[in-house]
Amino acid sequence: MRLAAVLLFLATAFATCQADGYIEQVTQDIHLLRPRMGAAGYLLQGVNCLSWRLAVETNNIRNWKLVPENCEQYVGHYMLGKQYRKDCEIVANTAIEYAKNLTLSGDGKDIWIFDIDETTLSNLPYYARSDVLFGALPYNNTKFDEWVAEGRAPPVPGSVRLYRTLVSLGIKIVFLSGTAERFREIRTSNLKEAGYYIWEKLILK
Ligand SMILES: *[C@@H]1O[C@H](CO)[C@@H](O)[C@H](O)[C@H]1NC(C)=O
Ligand SMILES: *[C@@H]1O[C@H](CO)[C@@H](O)[C@H](O)[C@H]1NC(C)=O
């Protein structure tokens, strides 16, 4: 009985603190630089992650090391959902239009340089792993290298289409990547498997 009374007291005290904290928070929140409310005062989930993403993409947040823990699901849903694919397709379409507009010299010196990771090959299967959590866990170089060594990266959506257009226009392809030289063989077969069948040069570190 006495224990129950103590627990009740603690629960009440906790609830009171919570309520105080809540009131304090509300008064601080009237200046909505980072809007946390949706229409009609409904709390909108994920808006803070959207603010974080916007700040990262506009390079206002720099040198960040980890995806905020509460944004892991937000990043995951974006990367695995339709939006990421659509965003990639737009980039590919724009690049294709740009390439078709170019006045080519036709002397064999027209070159298009591709990065590899997240440009031609996607590491999404790696980032989606439970021991990586889309970058919400600290980056582990050994682990990433082990993934590269598997040589199973799929193509980035839209990139093979861009690549094929470039090849058909007579533009030569160069891959330039921070991948270590020791992965040359596996990267070569990975690129071929993903649909990039020919290139002028593969420059590794
Ligand atoms: C391609 O050229 C057309 C016609 O000159 C122009 O309207 C368009 O903006 C150009 N596109 C790109 C991506 O440069
Ligand atoms: C990094 O990954 C490797 C290989 O999976 C593992 O053996 C090692 O413990 C990890 N290091 C850290 C700091 O988590």
XYZ file of N, CA and C and ligand atoms in Angstrom:
643
model
N 0.838 -1.203 0.000
C 0.000 0.000 0.000
C 0.876 1.258 0.000
N 1.910 1.200 0.907
C 2.788 2.371 0.987
C 3.572 2.556 -0.315
N 3.996 1.429 -0.861
C 4.756 1.489 -2.116
C 3.898 2.096 -3.222
N 2.631 1.669 -3.233
C 1.713 2.191 -4.243
C 1.582 3.705 -4.105
N 1.538 4.176 -2.838
C 1.390 5.619 -2.608
C 2.619 6.364 -3.125
N 3.819 5.768 -2.856
C 5.059 6.409 -3.326
C 5.069 6.478 -4.846
N 4.684 5.362 -5.463
C 4.665 5.318 -6.930
C 3.703 6.353 -7.495
N 2.550 6.470 -6.796
C 1.557 7.435 -7.251
C 2.128 8.851 -7.163
N 2.857 9.089 -6.028
C 3.463 10.417 -5.842
C 4.477 10.691 -6.968
N 5.311 9.669 -7.205
C 6.340 9.837 -8.252
C 5.699 10.095 -9.608
N 4.638 9.328 -9.857
C 3.964 9.483 -11.145
C 3.390 10.883 -11.277
N 2.817 11.388 -10.166
C 2.216 12.726 -10.205
C 3.303 13.776 -10.420
N 4.416 13.596 -9.663
C 5.509 14.556 -9.780
C 6.045 14.561 -11.212
N 6.185 13.368 -11.770
C 6.700 13.244 -13.140
C 5.776 13.956 -14.122
N 4.453 13.708 -13.932
C 3.474 14.310 -14.826
C 3.520 15.833 -14.718
N 3.717 16.346 -13.469
C 3.765 17.796 -13.269
C 4.977 18.388 -13.996
N 6.129 17.704 -13.839
C 7.335 18.173 -14.525
C 7.114 18.206 -16.029
N 6.512 17.122 -16.509
C 6.237 17.030 -17.945
C 5.402 18.225 -18.386
N 4.321 18.502 -17.585
C 3.412 19.581 -17.946
C 4.162 20.912 -17.951
N 5.021 21.131 -16.913
C 5.800 22.371 -16.877
C 6.681 22.489 -18.110
N 7.364 21.378 -18.399
C 8.248 21.357 -19.560
C 7.470 21.661 -20.829
N 6.288 21.119 -20.893
C 5.466 21.302 -22.081
C 5.118 22.770 -22.284
N 4.701 23.410 -21.150
C 4.317 24.820 -21.246
C 5.515 25.664 -21.683
N 6.675 25.354 -21.052
C 7.879 26.098 -21.389
C 8.196 25.961 -22.883
N 8.042 24.713 -23.368
C 8.354 24.432 -24.763
C 7.423 25.184 -25.704
N 6.150 25.223 -25.332
C 5.171 25.894 -26.190
C 5.514 27.364 -26.319
N 5.884 28.005 -25.174
C 6.190 29.436 -25.268
C 7.432 29.664 -26.114
N 8.362 28.692 -26.085
C 9.569 28.861 -26.914
C 9.274 28.616 -28.391
N 8.184 27.918 -28.643
C 7.923 27.488 -30.012
C 7.130 28.478 -30.855
N 6.801 29.657 -30.263
C 5.935 30.545 -31.045
C 6.664 31.131 -32.247
N 7.991 31.146 -32.178
C 8.737 31.668 -33.315
C 9.096 30.487 -34.210
N 8.319 30.282 -35.253
C 8.445 29.046 -36.032
C 9.468 29.158 -37.158
N 10.731 29.251 -36.777
C 11.764 29.250 -37.808
C 11.829 27.890 -38.494
N 11.651 26.860 -37.658
C 11.577 25.503 -38.181
C 10.185 24.997 -37.864
N 9.227 25.158 -38.748
C 7.846 24.813 -38.406
C 7.697 23.359 -37.981
N 7.042 23.190 -36.834
C 6.865 21.823 -36.353
C 5.402 21.408 -36.468
N 4.552 22.338 -36.889
C 3.129 22.050 -36.967
C 2.700 21.904 -38.419
N 1.737 21.011 -38.654
C 1.120 20.927 -39.968
C -0.092 21.831 -40.000
N -0.970 21.628 -40.975
C -2.167 22.453 -41.093
C -3.034 22.292 -39.844
N -3.728 23.353 -39.457
C -4.679 23.352 -38.343
C -4.037 22.877 -37.037
N -2.753 23.096 -36.894
C -2.099 22.799 -35.626
C -1.743 21.342 -35.417
N -1.968 20.491 -36.414
C -1.592 19.086 -36.260
C -0.079 18.959 -36.307
N 0.408 18.066 -35.447
C 1.852 17.837 -35.444
C 2.210 17.017 -36.679
N 3.144 17.503 -37.425
C 3.519 16.814 -38.651
C 4.799 16.026 -38.404
N 4.735 14.720 -38.522
C 5.914 13.888 -38.293
C 6.951 14.137 -39.378
N 8.179 14.220 -38.991
C 9.245 14.238 -39.987
C 9.608 15.599 -40.543
N 8.896 16.658 -40.111
C 9.226 17.961 -40.667
C 10.634 18.393 -40.266
N 11.024 18.043 -39.058
C 12.380 18.397 -38.649
C 13.435 17.690 -39.494
N 13.130 16.470 -39.889
C 14.070 15.742 -40.749
C 14.118 16.392 -42.126
N 12.992 16.916 -42.564
C 12.959 17.619 -43.840
C 13.823 18.880 -43.756
N 13.737 19.565 -42.601
C 14.569 20.764 -42.398
C 16.044 20.387 -42.413
N 16.350 19.266 -41.761
C 17.740 18.799 -41.720
C 18.225 18.483 -43.135
N 17.379 17.775 -43.878
C 17.750 17.392 -45.241
C 17.964 18.621 -46.123
N 17.044 19.583 -46.015
C 17.175 20.799 -46.820
C 18.487 21.513 -46.495
N 18.791 21.599 -45.199
C 20.017 22.279 -44.773
C 21.258 21.543 -45.285
N 21.193 20.199 -45.312
C 22.319 19.416 -45.821
C 22.456 19.619 -47.334
N 21.307 19.541 -48.034
C 21.363 19.632 -49.493
C 21.769 21.016 -49.971
N 21.455 22.035 -49.183
C 21.857 23.393 -49.566
C 23.226 23.738 -48.994
N 23.854 22.734 -48.374
C 25.214 22.877 -47.836
C 25.304 23.894 -46.700
N 24.184 24.121 -46.006
C 24.227 24.981 -44.826
C 24.718 24.201 -43.614
N 24.371 22.922 -43.541
C 24.991 22.037 -42.556
C 26.150 21.352 -43.277
N 27.359 21.551 -42.766
C 28.523 20.971 -43.440
C 29.261 20.016 -42.524
N 30.076 19.177 -43.119
C 30.935 18.244 -42.373
C 30.172 17.401 -41.357
N 28.929 17.074 -41.674
C 28.168 16.247 -40.731
C 28.632 14.805 -40.843
N 28.592 14.105 -39.705
C 29.118 12.745 -39.685
C 28.012 11.694 -39.647
N 26.925 12.015 -38.936
C 25.863 11.026 -38.764
C 24.515 11.593 -39.170
N 23.675 10.746 -39.726
C 22.275 11.097 -39.914
C 21.663 11.134 -38.508
N 20.927 12.199 -38.135
C 20.325 12.222 -36.799
C 19.500 10.953 -36.577
N 19.613 10.412 -35.368
C 18.987 9.124 -35.064
C 17.507 9.105 -35.426
N 16.799 10.201 -35.093
C 15.351 10.221 -35.352
C 15.029 10.381 -36.842
N 16.051 10.607 -37.666
C 15.803 10.769 -39.102
C 16.178 9.515 -39.897
N 16.624 8.466 -39.196
C 17.036 7.242 -39.901
C 15.881 6.698 -40.744
N 14.686 6.651 -40.149
C 13.524 6.119 -40.884
C 13.136 7.036 -42.031
N 13.251 8.338 -41.785
C 12.918 9.315 -42.827
C 13.826 9.100 -44.043
N 15.123 9.005 -43.785
C 16.085 8.804 -44.874
C 15.823 7.458 -45.554
N 15.558 6.438 -44.736
C 15.288 5.103 -45.269
C 14.074 5.078 -46.184
N 12.996 5.708 -45.732
C 11.776 5.716 -46.552
C 12.010 6.458 -47.865
N 12.779 7.546 -47.781
C 13.066 8.310 -48.996
C 13.915 7.476 -49.965
N 14.984 6.885 -49.436
C 15.914 6.156 -50.299
C 15.273 4.909 -50.917
N 14.429 4.219 -50.137
C 13.833 2.975 -50.637
C 12.509 3.219 -51.365
N 11.986 4.420 -51.240
C 10.684 4.711 -51.847
C 10.782 5.211 -53.279
N 9.643 5.623 -53.809
C 9.583 6.057 -55.212
C 10.282 7.387 -55.431
N 10.285 8.248 -54.396
C 10.767 9.615 -54.599
C 12.230 9.650 -55.030
N 13.069 8.836 -54.376
C 14.493 8.817 -54.725
C 14.671 8.419 -56.192
N 13.913 7.391 -56.612
C 14.005 6.949 -58.001
C 13.585 8.053 -58.963
N 12.483 8.735 -58.615
C 12.013 9.826 -59.475
C 13.036 10.951 -59.531
N 13.627 11.262 -58.389
C 14.636 12.328 -58.340
C 15.837 11.965 -59.215
N 16.232 10.692 -59.185
C 17.359 10.234 -60.022
C 17.005 10.340 -61.500
N 15.782 9.950 -61.855
C 15.360 9.979 -63.260
C 15.396 11.406 -63.810
N 14.986 12.379 -62.985
C 15.007 13.791 -63.405
C 16.443 14.217 -63.708
N 17.364 13.824 -62.839
C 18.772 14.178 -63.047
C 19.261 13.559 -64.355
N 18.920 12.273 -64.574
C 19.347 11.589 -65.807
C 18.738 12.275 -67.035
N 17.448 12.599 -66.965
C 16.787 13.251 -68.106
C 17.452 14.579 -68.446
N 17.769 15.354 -67.414
C 18.391 16.659 -67.626
C 19.773 16.491 -68.255
N 20.525 15.490 -67.764
C 21.860 15.241 -68.309
C 21.759 14.779 -69.770
N 20.747 13.960 -70.067
C 20.562 13.477 -71.439
C 20.255 14.655 -72.370
N 19.377 15.540 -71.906
C 19.033 16.713 -72.717
C 20.274 17.576 -72.945
N 21.056 17.741 -71.892
C 22.294 18.520 -71.977
C 23.243 17.888 -72.991
N 23.415 16.556 -72.898
C 24.351 15.859 -73.785
C 23.910 15.969 -75.241
N 22.611 15.830 -75.473
C 22.104 15.898 -76.845
C 22.277 17.290 -77.442
N 22.353 18.290 -76.586
C 22.530 19.684 -77.031
C 23.974 20.034 -77.348
N 24.898 19.207 -76.889
C 26.314 19.536 -77.053
C 26.718 19.532 -78.526
N 27.595 20.431 -78.870
C 28.189 20.384 -80.201
C 29.463 19.564 -80.069
N 29.404 18.352 -80.565
C 30.543 17.448 -80.387
C 31.596 17.688 -81.453
N 32.855 17.502 -81.067
C 33.950 17.714 -82.021
C 34.042 16.531 -82.981
N 33.642 15.363 -82.494
C 33.697 14.179 -83.344
C 35.106 13.682 -83.593
N 36.094 14.239 -82.877
C 37.487 13.834 -83.086
C 37.915 12.758 -82.084
N 36.942 12.163 -81.406
C 37.261 11.109 -80.452
C 37.717 11.635 -79.107
N 37.634 12.947 -78.942
C 38.081 13.529 -77.672
C 36.913 14.037 -76.829
N 35.708 13.683 -77.249
C 34.546 14.060 -76.443
C 34.407 13.033 -75.323
N 34.535 13.547 -74.115
C 34.586 12.628 -72.965
C 33.578 13.025 -71.892
N 32.957 12.029 -71.304
C 32.036 12.260 -70.170
C 32.617 11.536 -68.960
N 32.829 12.288 -67.889
C 33.407 11.673 -66.685
C 32.311 11.380 -65.658
N 32.240 10.121 -65.286
C 31.283 9.677 -64.271
C 32.003 9.371 -62.957
N 31.426 9.782 -61.858
C 31.816 9.229 -60.565
C 31.174 7.830 -60.509
N 31.563 7.009 -59.579
C 30.944 5.686 -59.498
C 29.903 5.606 -58.375
N 30.364 5.741 -57.122
C 29.431 5.525 -56.007
C 28.317 6.566 -55.962
N 27.096 6.066 -55.981
C 25.879 6.895 -55.942
C 25.721 7.755 -57.194
N 26.515 7.458 -58.251
C 26.321 8.131 -59.526
C 26.008 7.094 -60.598
N 26.850 6.075 -60.687
C 26.562 4.986 -61.633
C 26.167 3.710 -60.882
N 26.880 3.438 -59.790
C 26.515 2.283 -58.958
C 25.908 2.770 -57.638
N 24.872 2.079 -57.208
C 24.186 2.447 -55.971
C 24.593 1.524 -54.829
N 24.904 2.123 -53.685
C 25.236 1.321 -52.501
C 24.038 1.186 -51.578
N 22.863 1.388 -52.131
C 21.640 1.345 -51.325
C 21.470 0.044 -50.530
N 21.752 -1.132 -51.141
C 21.617 -2.365 -50.355
C 22.510 -2.350 -49.111
N 23.662 -1.697 -49.219
C 24.562 -1.580 -48.068
C 23.977 -0.615 -47.031
N 23.543 0.559 -47.494
C 23.036 1.559 -46.552
C 21.770 1.100 -45.839
N 21.011 0.221 -46.488
C 19.754 -0.249 -45.886
C 19.980 -1.316 -44.821
N 21.226 -1.787 -44.685
C 21.495 -2.857 -43.720
C 21.283 -2.392 -42.283
N 20.919 -3.338 -41.411
C 20.628 -2.989 -40.019
C 21.896 -2.583 -39.265
N 23.072 -2.904 -39.799
C 24.307 -2.469 -39.137
C 24.889 -1.206 -39.787
N 24.088 -0.564 -40.626
C 24.522 0.693 -41.241
C 23.469 1.792 -41.011
N 22.194 1.411 -41.085
C 21.068 2.312 -40.793
C 21.127 3.628 -41.555
N 21.398 3.561 -42.830
C 21.384 4.743 -43.690
C 22.295 5.861 -43.178
N 23.356 5.474 -42.470
C 24.299 6.489 -42.003
C 23.964 7.039 -40.627
N 22.993 6.424 -39.940
C 22.700 6.849 -38.567
C 23.697 6.215 -37.600
N 24.441 5.205 -38.072
C 25.539 4.622 -37.285
C 26.866 5.125 -37.867
N 27.902 5.214 -37.035
C 29.189 5.734 -37.518
C 29.720 4.937 -38.719
N 30.305 5.661 -39.649
C 30.853 5.046 -40.862
C 31.995 4.102 -40.500
N 31.961 2.915 -41.092
C 33.010 1.918 -40.844
C 33.634 1.541 -42.189
N 34.857 2.008 -42.368
C 35.568 1.826 -43.628
C 35.729 0.358 -44.024
N 36.070 -0.476 -43.029
C 36.264 -1.914 -43.289
C 34.978 -2.536 -43.822
N 33.886 -2.170 -43.166
C 32.590 -2.716 -43.546
C 32.211 -2.294 -44.966
N 32.471 -1.033 -45.272
C 32.134 -0.536 -46.608
C 32.989 -1.241 -47.668
N 34.282 -1.409 -47.364
C 35.173 -2.100 -48.305
C 34.718 -3.542 -48.539
N 34.242 -4.175 -47.466
C 33.747 -5.558 -47.614
C 32.555 -5.602 -48.572
N 31.712 -4.567 -48.481
C 30.567 -4.484 -49.393
C 31.032 -4.265 -50.845
N 31.996 -3.367 -51.035
C 32.521 -3.114 -52.381
C 33.092 -4.404 -52.961
N 33.797 -5.164 -52.106
C 34.442 -6.405 -52.537
C 33.432 -7.472 -52.971
N 32.185 -7.325 -52.535
C 31.153 -8.271 -52.981
C 30.811 -8.044 -54.455
N 31.013 -6.810 -54.938
C 30.761 -6.491 -56.350
C 29.321 -6.663 -56.775
N 28.393 -6.369 -55.861
C 26.987 -6.608 -56.176
C 26.154 -5.319 -56.219
N 26.816 -4.166 -56.377
C 26.069 -2.905 -56.367
C 25.208 -2.772 -57.619
N 23.924 -2.455 -57.463
C 23.065 -2.264 -58.630
C 23.290 -0.875 -59.242
N 22.795 -0.649 -60.474
C 22.959 0.694 -61.055
C 22.061 1.715 -60.366
N 22.487 2.970 -60.369
C 21.635 4.069 -59.892
C 20.516 4.247 -60.925
N 19.264 4.417 -60.471
C 18.155 4.555 -61.426
C 18.409 5.675 -62.445
N 18.212 5.366 -63.728
C 18.362 6.375 -64.781
C 19.768 6.474 -65.343
N 20.762 5.975 -64.595
C 22.152 6.189 -65.013
C 22.561 5.340 -66.220
N 22.042 4.116 -66.301
C 22.386 3.274 -67.454
C 21.784 3.894 -68.723
N 20.588 4.455 -68.581
C 19.931 5.128 -69.708
C 20.787 6.319 -70.174
N 21.266 7.110 -69.233
C 22.145 8.238 -69.568
C 23.418 7.714 -70.239
N 24.010 6.694 -69.647
C 25.253 6.093 -70.163
C 25.071 5.622 -71.612
N 23.964 4.912 -71.863
C 23.720 4.388 -73.217
C 23.550 5.512 -74.224
N 22.858 6.585 -73.806
C 22.679 7.733 -74.693
C 24.040 8.329 -75.054
N 24.892 8.486 -74.053
C 26.214 9.077 -74.276
C 27.027 8.233 -75.250
N 27.009 6.908 -75.012
C 27.764 6.009 -75.891
C 27.230 6.121 -77.321
N 25.897 6.177 -77.461
C 25.316 6.241 -78.807
C 25.625 7.576 -79.484
N 25.883 8.624 -78.691
C 26.246 9.925 -79.269
C 27.724 9.961 -79.678
N 28.462 8.906 -79.324
C 29.879 8.837 -79.667
C 30.776 9.465 -78.607
N 30.206 9.722 -77.437
C 30.999 10.301 -76.351
C 31.724 9.175 -75.617
N 32.988 9.402 -75.311
C 33.749 8.369 -74.592
C 33.527 8.506 -73.091
N 33.548 7.359 -72.437
C 33.221 7.326 -71.015
C 34.472 7.111 -70.160
N 34.600 7.927 -69.131
C 35.664 7.733 -68.140
C 35.012 7.621 -66.769
N 35.409 6.614 -66.015
C 34.953 6.497 -64.629
C 36.073 6.971 -63.710
N 35.742 7.876 -62.818
C 36.728 8.424 -61.878
C 36.175 8.226 -60.479
N 36.892 7.446 -59.657
C 36.334 7.069 -58.355
C 37.386 7.048 -57.259
N 36.947 7.302 -56.052
C 37.838 7.229 -54.892
C 38.080 5.795 -54.438
N 37.475 4.834 -55.139
C 37.689 3.418 -54.820
C 39.177 3.067 -54.927
N 39.655 2.255 -53.996
C 41.072 1.868 -54.009
C 41.379 0.982 -55.224
N 42.600 1.129 -55.711
C 43.081 0.393 -56.884
C 42.896 -1.121 -56.743
N 43.009 -1.629 -55.512
C 42.922 -3.083 -55.320
C 41.536 -3.642 -55.667
N 40.557 -2.762 -55.828
C 39.217 -3.236 -56.181
C 38.949 -3.166 -57.695
N 40.007 -2.929 -58.507
C 39.813 -2.712 -59.937
C 39.024 -3.846 -60.604
N 39.443 -5.068 -60.319
C 38.817 -6.217 -60.988
C 37.336 -6.355 -60.622
N 37.068 -6.261 -59.326
C 35.693 -6.451 -58.855
C 34.794 -5.290 -59.304
N 35.365 -4.084 -59.325
C 34.574 -2.931 -59.784
C 34.277 -3.052 -61.279
N 35.272 -3.535 -62.025
C 35.080 -3.727 -63.462
C 33.925 -4.691 -63.715
N 33.936 -5.824 -63.013
C 32.861 -6.792 -63.262
C 31.529 -6.277 -62.726
N 31.575 -5.513 -61.630
C 30.338 -4.934 -61.096
C 29.732 -3.946 -62.093
N 30.590 -3.089 -62.668
C 30.100 -2.103 -63.642
C 29.468 -2.811 -64.836
N 30.150 -3.869 -65.313
C 29.640 -4.599 -66.489
C 28.306 -5.259 -66.177
N 28.243 -5.864 -65.010
C 27.014 -6.540 -64.595
C 25.851 -5.551 -64.497
N 26.175 -4.323 -64.080
C 25.132 -3.313 -63.890
C 24.682 -2.679 -65.207
N 25.404 -2.993 -66.311
C 24.961 -2.483 -67.612
C 25.906 -1.489 -68.268
N 27.057 -1.219 -67.628
C 28.052 -0.321 -68.232
C 29.096 -1.209 -68.902
N 28.946 -1.403 -70.204
C 29.710 -2.466 -70.847
C 31.007 -2.004 -71.492
N 31.158 -0.683 -71.674
C 32.354 -0.215 -72.368
C 32.787 1.137 -71.793
N 34.105 1.377 -71.734
C 34.598 2.686 -71.307
C 36.019 2.874 -71.759
N 36.443 4.131 -71.706
C 37.772 4.506 -72.165
C 38.789 4.277 -71.046
N 38.384 4.686 -69.840
C 39.323 4.621 -68.713
C 38.559 4.446 -67.408
N 39.163 3.681 -66.510
C 38.641 3.553 -65.152
C 39.737 4.032 -64.226
N 39.569 5.233 -63.679
C 40.626 5.818 -62.845
C 40.286 5.616 -61.374
N 41.151 4.863 -60.694
C 40.943 4.595 -59.265
C 42.086 5.218 -58.455
N 41.927 5.149 -57.165
C 42.896 5.820 -56.283
C 44.127 4.949 -56.028
C 18.863 22.407 -75.115
O 18.647 23.282 -76.180
C 17.355 23.824 -76.215
C 17.198 24.599 -77.517
O 18.301 25.445 -77.741
C 17.148 24.696 -74.973
O 15.840 25.233 -74.967
C 17.361 23.844 -73.733
O 17.290 24.641 -72.568
C 18.688 23.146 -73.788
N 18.784 22.207 -72.668
C 19.866 22.050 -71.933
C 19.751 21.051 -70.822
O 20.905 22.658 -72.119
C 33.945 -2.371 -38.561
O 33.525 -3.457 -39.344
C 34.327 -4.613 -39.196
C 33.881 -5.620 -40.233
O 32.499 -5.840 -40.216
C 34.233 -5.096 -37.767
O 35.034 -6.249 -37.595
C 34.679 -3.992 -36.832
O 34.467 -4.379 -35.500
C 33.912 -2.697 -37.077
N 34.494 -1.626 -36.316
C 33.770 -0.867 -35.497
C 34.520 0.246 -34.811
O 32.585 -1.021 -35.323
